PDB file of C-alpha atoms in Angstrom:
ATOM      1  CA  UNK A   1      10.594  -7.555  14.207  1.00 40.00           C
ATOM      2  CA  UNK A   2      14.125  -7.059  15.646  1.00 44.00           C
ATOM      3  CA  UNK A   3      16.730  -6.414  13.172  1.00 67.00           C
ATOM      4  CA  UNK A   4      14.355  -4.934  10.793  1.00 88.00           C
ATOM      5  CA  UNK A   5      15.908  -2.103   9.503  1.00 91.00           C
ATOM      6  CA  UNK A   6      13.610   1.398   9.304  1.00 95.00           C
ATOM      7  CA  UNK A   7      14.719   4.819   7.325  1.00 96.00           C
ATOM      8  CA  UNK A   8      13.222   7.662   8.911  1.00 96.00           C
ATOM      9  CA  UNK A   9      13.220  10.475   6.211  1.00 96.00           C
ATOM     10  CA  UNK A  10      12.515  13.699   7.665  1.00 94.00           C
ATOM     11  CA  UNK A  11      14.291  17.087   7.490  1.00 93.00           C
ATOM     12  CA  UNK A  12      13.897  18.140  11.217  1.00 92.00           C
ATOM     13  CA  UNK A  13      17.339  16.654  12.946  1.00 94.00           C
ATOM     14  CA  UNK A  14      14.763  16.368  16.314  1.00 93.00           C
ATOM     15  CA  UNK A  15      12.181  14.593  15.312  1.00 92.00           C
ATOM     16  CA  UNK A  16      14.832  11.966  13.307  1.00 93.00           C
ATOM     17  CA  UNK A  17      16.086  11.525  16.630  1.00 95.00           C
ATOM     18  CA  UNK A  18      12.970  11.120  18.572  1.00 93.00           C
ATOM     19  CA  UNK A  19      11.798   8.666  16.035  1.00 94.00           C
ATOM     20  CA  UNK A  20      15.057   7.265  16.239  1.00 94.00           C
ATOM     21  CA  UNK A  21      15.141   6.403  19.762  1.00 94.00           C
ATOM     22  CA  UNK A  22      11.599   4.883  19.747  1.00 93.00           C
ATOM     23  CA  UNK A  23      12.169   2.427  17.512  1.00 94.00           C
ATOM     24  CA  UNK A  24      15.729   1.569  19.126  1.00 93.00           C
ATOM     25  CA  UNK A  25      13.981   0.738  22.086  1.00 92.00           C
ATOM     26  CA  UNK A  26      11.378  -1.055  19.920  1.00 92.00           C
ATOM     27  CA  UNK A  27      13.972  -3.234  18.276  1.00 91.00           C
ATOM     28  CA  UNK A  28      14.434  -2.036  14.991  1.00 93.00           C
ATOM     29  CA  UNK A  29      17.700  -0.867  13.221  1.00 92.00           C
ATOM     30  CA  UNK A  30      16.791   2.639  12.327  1.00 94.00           C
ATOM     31  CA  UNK A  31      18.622   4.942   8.846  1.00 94.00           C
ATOM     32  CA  UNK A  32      18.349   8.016   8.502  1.00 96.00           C
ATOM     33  CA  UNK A  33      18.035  10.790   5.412  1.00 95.00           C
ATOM     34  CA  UNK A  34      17.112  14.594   5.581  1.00 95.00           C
ATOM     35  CA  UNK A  35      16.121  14.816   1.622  1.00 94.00           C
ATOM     36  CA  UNK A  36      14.840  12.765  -0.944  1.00 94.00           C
ATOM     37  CA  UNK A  37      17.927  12.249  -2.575  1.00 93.00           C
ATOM     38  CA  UNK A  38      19.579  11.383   0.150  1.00 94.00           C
ATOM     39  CA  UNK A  39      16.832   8.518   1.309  1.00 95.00           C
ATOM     40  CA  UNK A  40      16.488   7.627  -2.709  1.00 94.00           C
ATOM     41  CA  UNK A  41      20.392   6.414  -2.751  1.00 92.00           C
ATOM     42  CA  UNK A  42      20.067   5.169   0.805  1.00 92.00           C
ATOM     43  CA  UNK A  43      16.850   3.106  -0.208  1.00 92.00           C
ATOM     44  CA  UNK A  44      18.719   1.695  -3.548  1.00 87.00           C
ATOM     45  CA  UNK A  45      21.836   0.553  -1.669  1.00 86.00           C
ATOM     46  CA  UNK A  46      20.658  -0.586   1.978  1.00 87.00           C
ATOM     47  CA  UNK A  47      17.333  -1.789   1.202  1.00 88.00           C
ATOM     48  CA  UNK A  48      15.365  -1.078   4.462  1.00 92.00           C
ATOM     49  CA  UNK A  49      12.580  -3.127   5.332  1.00 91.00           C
ATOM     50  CA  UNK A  50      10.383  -0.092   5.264  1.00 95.00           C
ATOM     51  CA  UNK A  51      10.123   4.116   4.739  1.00 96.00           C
ATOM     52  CA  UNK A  52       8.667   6.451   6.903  1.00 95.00           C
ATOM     53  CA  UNK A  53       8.458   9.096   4.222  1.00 93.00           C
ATOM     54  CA  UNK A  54       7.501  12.895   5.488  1.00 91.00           C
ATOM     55  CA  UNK A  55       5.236  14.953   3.363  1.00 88.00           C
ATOM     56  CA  UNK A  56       7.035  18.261   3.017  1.00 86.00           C
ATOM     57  CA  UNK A  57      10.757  17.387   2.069  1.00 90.00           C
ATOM     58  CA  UNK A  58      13.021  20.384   0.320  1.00 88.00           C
ATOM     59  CA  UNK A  59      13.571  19.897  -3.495  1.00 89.00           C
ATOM     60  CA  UNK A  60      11.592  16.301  -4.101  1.00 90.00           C
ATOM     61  CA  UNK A  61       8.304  16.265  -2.017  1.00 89.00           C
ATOM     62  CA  UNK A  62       7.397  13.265   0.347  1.00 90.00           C
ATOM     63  CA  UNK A  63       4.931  12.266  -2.066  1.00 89.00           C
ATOM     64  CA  UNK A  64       7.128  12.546  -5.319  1.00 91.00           C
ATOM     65  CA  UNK A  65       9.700  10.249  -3.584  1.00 93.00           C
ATOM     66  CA  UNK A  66       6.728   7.622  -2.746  1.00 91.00           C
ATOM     67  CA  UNK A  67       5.567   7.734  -6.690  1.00 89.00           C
ATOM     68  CA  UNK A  68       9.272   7.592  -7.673  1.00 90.00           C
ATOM     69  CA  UNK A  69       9.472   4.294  -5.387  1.00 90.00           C
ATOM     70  CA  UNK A  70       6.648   2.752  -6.736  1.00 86.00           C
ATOM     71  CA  UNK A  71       6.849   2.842 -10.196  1.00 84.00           C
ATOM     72  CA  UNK A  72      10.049   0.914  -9.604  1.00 83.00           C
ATOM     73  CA  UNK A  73       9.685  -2.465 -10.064  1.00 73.00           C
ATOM     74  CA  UNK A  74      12.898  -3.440  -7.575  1.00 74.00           C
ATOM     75  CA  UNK A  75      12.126  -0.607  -4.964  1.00 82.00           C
ATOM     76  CA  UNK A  76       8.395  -0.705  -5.162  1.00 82.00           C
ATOM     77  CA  UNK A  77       7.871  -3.759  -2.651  1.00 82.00           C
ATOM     78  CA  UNK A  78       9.070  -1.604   0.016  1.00 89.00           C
ATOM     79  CA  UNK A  79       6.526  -0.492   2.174  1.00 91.00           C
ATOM     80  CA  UNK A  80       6.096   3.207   2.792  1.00 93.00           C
ATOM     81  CA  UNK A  81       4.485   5.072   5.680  1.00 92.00           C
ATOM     82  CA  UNK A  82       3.784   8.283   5.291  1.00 88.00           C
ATOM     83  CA  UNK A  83       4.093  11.619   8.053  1.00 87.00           C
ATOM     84  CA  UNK A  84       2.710  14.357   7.559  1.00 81.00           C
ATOM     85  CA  UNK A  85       1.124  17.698   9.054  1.00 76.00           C
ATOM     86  CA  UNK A  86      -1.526  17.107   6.607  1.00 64.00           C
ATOM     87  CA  UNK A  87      -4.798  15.676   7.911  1.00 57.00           C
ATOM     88  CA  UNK A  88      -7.382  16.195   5.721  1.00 55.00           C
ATOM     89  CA  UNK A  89      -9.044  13.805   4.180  1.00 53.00           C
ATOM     90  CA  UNK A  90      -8.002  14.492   0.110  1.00 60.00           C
ATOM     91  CA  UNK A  91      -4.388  14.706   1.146  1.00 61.00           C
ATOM     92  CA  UNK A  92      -4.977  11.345   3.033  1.00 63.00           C
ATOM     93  CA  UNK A  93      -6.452  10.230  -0.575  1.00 69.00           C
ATOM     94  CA  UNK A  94      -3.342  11.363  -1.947  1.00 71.00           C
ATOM     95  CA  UNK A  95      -0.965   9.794   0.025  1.00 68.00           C
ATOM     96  CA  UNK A  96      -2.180   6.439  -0.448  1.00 73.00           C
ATOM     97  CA  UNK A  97      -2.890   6.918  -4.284  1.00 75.00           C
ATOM     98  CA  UNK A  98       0.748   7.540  -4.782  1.00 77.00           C
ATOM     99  CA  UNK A  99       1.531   4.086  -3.124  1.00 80.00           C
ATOM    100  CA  UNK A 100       2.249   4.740   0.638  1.00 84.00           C
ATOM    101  CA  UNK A 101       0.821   1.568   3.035  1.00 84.00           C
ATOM    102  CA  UNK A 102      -0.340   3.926   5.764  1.00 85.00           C
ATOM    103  CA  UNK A 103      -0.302   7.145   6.912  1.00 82.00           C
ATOM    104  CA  UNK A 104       0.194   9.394  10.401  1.00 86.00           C
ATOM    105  CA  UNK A 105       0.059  12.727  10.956  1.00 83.00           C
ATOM    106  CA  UNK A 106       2.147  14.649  12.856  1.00 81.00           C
ATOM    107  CA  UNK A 107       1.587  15.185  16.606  1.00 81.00           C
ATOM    108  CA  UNK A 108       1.507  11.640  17.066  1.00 85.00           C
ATOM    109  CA  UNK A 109       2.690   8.851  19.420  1.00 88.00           C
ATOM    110  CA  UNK A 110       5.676   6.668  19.144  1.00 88.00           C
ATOM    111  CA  UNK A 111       3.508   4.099  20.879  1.00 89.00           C
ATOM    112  CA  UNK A 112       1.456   4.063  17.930  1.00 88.00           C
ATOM    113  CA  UNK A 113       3.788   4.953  15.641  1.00 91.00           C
ATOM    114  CA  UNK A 114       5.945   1.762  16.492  1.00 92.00           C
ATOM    115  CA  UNK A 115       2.676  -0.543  16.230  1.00 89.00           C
ATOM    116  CA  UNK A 116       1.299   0.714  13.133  1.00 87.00           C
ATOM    117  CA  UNK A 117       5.081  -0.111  11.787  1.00 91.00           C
ATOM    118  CA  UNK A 118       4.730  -3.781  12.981  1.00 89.00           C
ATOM    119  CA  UNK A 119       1.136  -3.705  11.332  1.00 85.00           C
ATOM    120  CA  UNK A 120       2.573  -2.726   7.788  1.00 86.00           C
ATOM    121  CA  UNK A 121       5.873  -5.258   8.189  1.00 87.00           C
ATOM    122  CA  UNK A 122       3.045  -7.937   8.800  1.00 80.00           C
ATOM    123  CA  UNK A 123       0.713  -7.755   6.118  1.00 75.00           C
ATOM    124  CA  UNK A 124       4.340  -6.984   4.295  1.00 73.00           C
ATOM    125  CA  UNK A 125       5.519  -9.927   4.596  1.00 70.00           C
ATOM    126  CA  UNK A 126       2.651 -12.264   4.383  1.00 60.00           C
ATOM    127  CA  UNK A 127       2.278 -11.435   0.724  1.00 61.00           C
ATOM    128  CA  UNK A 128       5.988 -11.121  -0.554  1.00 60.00           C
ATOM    129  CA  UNK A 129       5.788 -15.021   1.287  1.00 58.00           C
ATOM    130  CA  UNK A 130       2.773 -15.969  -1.072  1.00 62.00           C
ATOM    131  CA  UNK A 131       3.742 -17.902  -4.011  1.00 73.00           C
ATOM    132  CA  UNK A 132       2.474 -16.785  -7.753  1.00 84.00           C
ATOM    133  CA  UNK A 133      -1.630 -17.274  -7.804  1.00 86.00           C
ATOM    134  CA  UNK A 134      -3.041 -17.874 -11.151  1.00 90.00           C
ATOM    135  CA  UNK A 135      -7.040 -18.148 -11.826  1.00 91.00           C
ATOM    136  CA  UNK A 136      -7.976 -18.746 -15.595  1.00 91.00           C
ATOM    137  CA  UNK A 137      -4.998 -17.337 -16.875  1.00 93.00           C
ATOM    138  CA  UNK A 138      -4.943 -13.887 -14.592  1.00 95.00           C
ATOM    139  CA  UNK A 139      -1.596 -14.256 -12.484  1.00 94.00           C
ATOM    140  CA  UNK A 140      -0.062 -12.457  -9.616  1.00 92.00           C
ATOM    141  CA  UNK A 141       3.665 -12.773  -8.647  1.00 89.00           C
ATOM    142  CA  UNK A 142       4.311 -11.078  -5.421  1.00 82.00           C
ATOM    143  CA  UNK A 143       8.267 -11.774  -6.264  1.00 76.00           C
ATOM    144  CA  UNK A 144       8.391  -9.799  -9.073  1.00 80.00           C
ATOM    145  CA  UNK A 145       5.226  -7.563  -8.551  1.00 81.00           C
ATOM    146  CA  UNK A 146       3.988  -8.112 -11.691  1.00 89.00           C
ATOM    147  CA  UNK A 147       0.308  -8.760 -13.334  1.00 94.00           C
ATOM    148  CA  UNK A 148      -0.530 -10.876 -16.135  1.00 96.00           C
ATOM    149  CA  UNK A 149      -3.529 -11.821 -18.319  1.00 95.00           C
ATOM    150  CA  UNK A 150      -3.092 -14.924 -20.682  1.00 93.00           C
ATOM    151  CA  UNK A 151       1.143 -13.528 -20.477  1.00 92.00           C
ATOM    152  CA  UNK A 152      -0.128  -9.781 -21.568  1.00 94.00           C
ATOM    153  CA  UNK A 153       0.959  -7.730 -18.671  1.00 94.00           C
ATOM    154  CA  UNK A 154      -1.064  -5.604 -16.945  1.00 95.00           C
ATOM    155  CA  UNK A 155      -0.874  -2.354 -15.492  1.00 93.00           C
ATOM    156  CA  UNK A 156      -2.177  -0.609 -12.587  1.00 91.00           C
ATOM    157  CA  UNK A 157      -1.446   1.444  -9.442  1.00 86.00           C
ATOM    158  CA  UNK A 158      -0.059   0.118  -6.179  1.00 84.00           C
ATOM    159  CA  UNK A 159      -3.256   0.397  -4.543  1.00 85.00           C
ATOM    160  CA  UNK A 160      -5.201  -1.639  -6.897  1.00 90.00           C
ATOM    161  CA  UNK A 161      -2.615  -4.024  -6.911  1.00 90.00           C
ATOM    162  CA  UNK A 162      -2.930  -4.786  -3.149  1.00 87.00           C
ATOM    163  CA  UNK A 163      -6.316  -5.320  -3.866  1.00 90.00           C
ATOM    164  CA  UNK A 164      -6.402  -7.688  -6.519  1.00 93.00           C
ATOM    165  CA  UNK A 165      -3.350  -9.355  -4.636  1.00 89.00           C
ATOM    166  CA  UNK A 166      -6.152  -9.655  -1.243  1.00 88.00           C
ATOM    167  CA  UNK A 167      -9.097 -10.704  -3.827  1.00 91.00           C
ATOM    168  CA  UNK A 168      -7.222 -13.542  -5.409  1.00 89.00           C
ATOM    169  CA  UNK A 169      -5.965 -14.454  -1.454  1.00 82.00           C
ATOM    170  CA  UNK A 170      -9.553 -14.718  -0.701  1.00 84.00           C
ATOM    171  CA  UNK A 171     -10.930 -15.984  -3.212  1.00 86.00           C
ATOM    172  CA  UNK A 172     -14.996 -16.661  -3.466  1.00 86.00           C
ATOM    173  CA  UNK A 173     -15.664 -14.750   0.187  1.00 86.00           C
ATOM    174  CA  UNK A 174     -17.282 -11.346   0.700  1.00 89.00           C
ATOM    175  CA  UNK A 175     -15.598  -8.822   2.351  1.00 89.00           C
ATOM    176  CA  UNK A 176     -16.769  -5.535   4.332  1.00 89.00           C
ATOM    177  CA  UNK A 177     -15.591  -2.462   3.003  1.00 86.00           C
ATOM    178  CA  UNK A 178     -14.502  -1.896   6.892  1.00 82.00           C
ATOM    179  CA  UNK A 179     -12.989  -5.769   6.444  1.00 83.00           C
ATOM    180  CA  UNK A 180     -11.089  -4.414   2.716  1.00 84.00           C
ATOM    181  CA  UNK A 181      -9.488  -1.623   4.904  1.00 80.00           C
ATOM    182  CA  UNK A 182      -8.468  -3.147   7.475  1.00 75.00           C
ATOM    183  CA  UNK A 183      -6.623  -5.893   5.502  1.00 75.00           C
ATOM    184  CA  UNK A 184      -5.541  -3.448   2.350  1.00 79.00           C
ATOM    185  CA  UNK A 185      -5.097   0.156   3.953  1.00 74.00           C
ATOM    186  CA  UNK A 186      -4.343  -0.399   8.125  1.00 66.00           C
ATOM    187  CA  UNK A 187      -6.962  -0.337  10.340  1.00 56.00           C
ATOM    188  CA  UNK A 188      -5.668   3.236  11.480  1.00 56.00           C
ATOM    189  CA  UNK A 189      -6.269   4.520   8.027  1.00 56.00           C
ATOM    190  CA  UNK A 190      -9.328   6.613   7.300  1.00 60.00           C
ATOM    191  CA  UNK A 191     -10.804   6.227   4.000  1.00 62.00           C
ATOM    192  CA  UNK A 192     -14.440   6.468   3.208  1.00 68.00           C
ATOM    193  CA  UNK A 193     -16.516   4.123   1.583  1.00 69.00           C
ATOM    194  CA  UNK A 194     -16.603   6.303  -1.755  1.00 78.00           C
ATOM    195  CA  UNK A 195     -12.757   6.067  -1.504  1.00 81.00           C
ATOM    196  CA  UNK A 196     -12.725   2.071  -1.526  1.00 85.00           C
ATOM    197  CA  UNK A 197     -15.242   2.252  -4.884  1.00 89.00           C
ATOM    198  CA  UNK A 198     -13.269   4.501  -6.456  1.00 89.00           C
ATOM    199  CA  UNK A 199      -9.932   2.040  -6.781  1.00 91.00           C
ATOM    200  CA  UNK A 200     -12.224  -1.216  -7.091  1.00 94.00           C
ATOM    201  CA  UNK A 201     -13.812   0.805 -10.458  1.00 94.00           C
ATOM    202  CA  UNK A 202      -9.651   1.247 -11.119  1.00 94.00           C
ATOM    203  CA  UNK A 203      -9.381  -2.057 -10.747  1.00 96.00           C
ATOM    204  CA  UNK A 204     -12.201  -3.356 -12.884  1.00 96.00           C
ATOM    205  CA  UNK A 205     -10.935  -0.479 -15.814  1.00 96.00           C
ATOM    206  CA  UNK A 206      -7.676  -2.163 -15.394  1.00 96.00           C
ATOM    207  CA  UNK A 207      -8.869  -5.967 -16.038  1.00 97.00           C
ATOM    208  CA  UNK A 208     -11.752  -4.745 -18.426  1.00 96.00           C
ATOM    209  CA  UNK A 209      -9.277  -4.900 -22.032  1.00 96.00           C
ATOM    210  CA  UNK A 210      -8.875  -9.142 -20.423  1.00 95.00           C
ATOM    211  CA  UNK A 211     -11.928  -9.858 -19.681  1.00 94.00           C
ATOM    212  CA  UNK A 212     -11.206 -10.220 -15.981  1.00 95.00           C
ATOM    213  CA  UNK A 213     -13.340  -7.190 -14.352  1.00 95.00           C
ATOM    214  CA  UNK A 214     -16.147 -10.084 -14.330  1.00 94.00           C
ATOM    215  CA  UNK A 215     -14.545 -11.745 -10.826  1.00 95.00           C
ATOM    216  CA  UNK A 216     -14.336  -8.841  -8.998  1.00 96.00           C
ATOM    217  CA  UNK A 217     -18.024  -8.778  -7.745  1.00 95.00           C
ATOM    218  CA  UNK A 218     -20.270  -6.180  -5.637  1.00 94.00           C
ATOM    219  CA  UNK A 219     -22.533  -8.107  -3.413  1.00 92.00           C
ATOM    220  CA  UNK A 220     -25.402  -6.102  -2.344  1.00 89.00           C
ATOM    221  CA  UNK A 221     -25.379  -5.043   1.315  1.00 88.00           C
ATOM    222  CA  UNK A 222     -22.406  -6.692   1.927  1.00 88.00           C
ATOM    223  CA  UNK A 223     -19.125  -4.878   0.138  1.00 91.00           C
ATOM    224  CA  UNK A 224     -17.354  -7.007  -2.874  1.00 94.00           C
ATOM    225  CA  UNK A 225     -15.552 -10.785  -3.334  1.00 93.00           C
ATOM    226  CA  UNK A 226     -13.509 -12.538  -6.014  1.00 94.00           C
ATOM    227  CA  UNK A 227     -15.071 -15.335  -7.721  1.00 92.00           C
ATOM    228  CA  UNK A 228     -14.628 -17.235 -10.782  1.00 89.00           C
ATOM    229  CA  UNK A 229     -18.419 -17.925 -10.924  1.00 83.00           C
ATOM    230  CA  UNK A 230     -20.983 -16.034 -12.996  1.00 75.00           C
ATOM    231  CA  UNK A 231     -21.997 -12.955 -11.133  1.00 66.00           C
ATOM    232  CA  UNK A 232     -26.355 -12.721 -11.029  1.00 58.00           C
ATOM    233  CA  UNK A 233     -25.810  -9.196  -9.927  1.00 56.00           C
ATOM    234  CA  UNK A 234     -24.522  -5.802 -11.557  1.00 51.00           C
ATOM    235  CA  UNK A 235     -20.834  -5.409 -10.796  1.00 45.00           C
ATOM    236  CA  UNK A 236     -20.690  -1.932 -10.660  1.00 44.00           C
ATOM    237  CA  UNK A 237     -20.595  -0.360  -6.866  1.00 45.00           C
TER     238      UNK A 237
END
């Protein structure tokens, strides 16, 4: 991960720096912003290979920023962690809703800090590497982040994409919820099971005007797959 450069938005000078350090000694290249202007015109014009994006900013929230980034198509690729004071379980919900790839809250350790960083870069890169999958005329191009069915684009949240982007990975296998959010959310994440049905109905809702909700699957006592095949079973969780 060396030379992977990280900007550490956060409006305490301290904990810039103590983030700062840990990832110096970790490797990575660190920027720096106190305000979500200031990290939106770093993002645009040094491109860092990922945000960690705290909660409570003055003027634009944490949160605002993350939507902001996300709804742009040549910023949204950017992987976002957010920090936060805020552990409870909706604001969790929140956080990733809006797009961010994990999230921390605040005490925490720069020894897991710094590894749930190399966890996000990972699963990153391996799909920006992945070439554009197409199954019956429903494509996904990681390159320009962008969903089509039959050349009609689709639209959905960044969540939902990762999903459909780990379905048509793995196609035809069923998956664990525990298995979905450990490859979709981070391991580290804590979502319940209710959470993970929630964006697969998104999902479905999404595909439904294409005729595509049909491959994504619930397989009783198991969690859900992606499969081209007629389904015997009721797809809805």
């Amino acid at each position: 991960m060396k030379n992977e450069r990280i900007l550490i938005v956060d409006d305490e000078a301290a904990i810039r720096e103590m983030i700062g350090i840990a990832l110096d000694l970790a490797g990575f290249d660190c920027l720096e912003a106190e305000d979500a202007l200031q990290a939106h015109h770093k993002i645009v014009d040094e491109r860092p290979s990922l945000v960690l994006l705290d909660w409570m900013l003055p003027g634009m929230t944490g949160i605002e920023l993350c939507r902001r980034l996300k709804r742009d198509e040549s910023l949204s690729e950017i992987p976002v962690i957010m920090l936060t004071a805020r552990g409870e379980e909706d604001n969790m919900v929140q956080g990733l809703d809006a797009g961010a790839d994990d999230y921390i809250t605040k005490p925490f350790s720069t020894r897991e800090l710094v590894s749930r960083i190399r966890a996000v870069l990972r699963r990153s890169s391996a799909l920006s590497a992945e070439k554009a999958i197409e199954v019956e005329g429903l494509k996904l191009d990681p390159v320009s982040h962008r969903i089509t069915a039959n050349g009609e684009p689709v639209e959905m949240g960044p969540t939902e994409y990762r999903l459909l982007a780990f379905f048509m990975s793995h196609q035809e296998r069923a998956y664990t919820r525990a298995q979905m959010l450990d490859q979709v959310w981070g391991g580290n994440v804590y979502v319940e099971d209710r959470t993970i049905d929630v964006h697969i109905r998104r999902l479905r809702k999404a595909l439904e005007p294409f005729g595509f909700e049909r491959f994504i699957q619930t397989v009783r006592g198991t969690g859900y797959r992606f499969s081209v095949k007629a389904d015997p079973g009721k797809v809805t969780p």
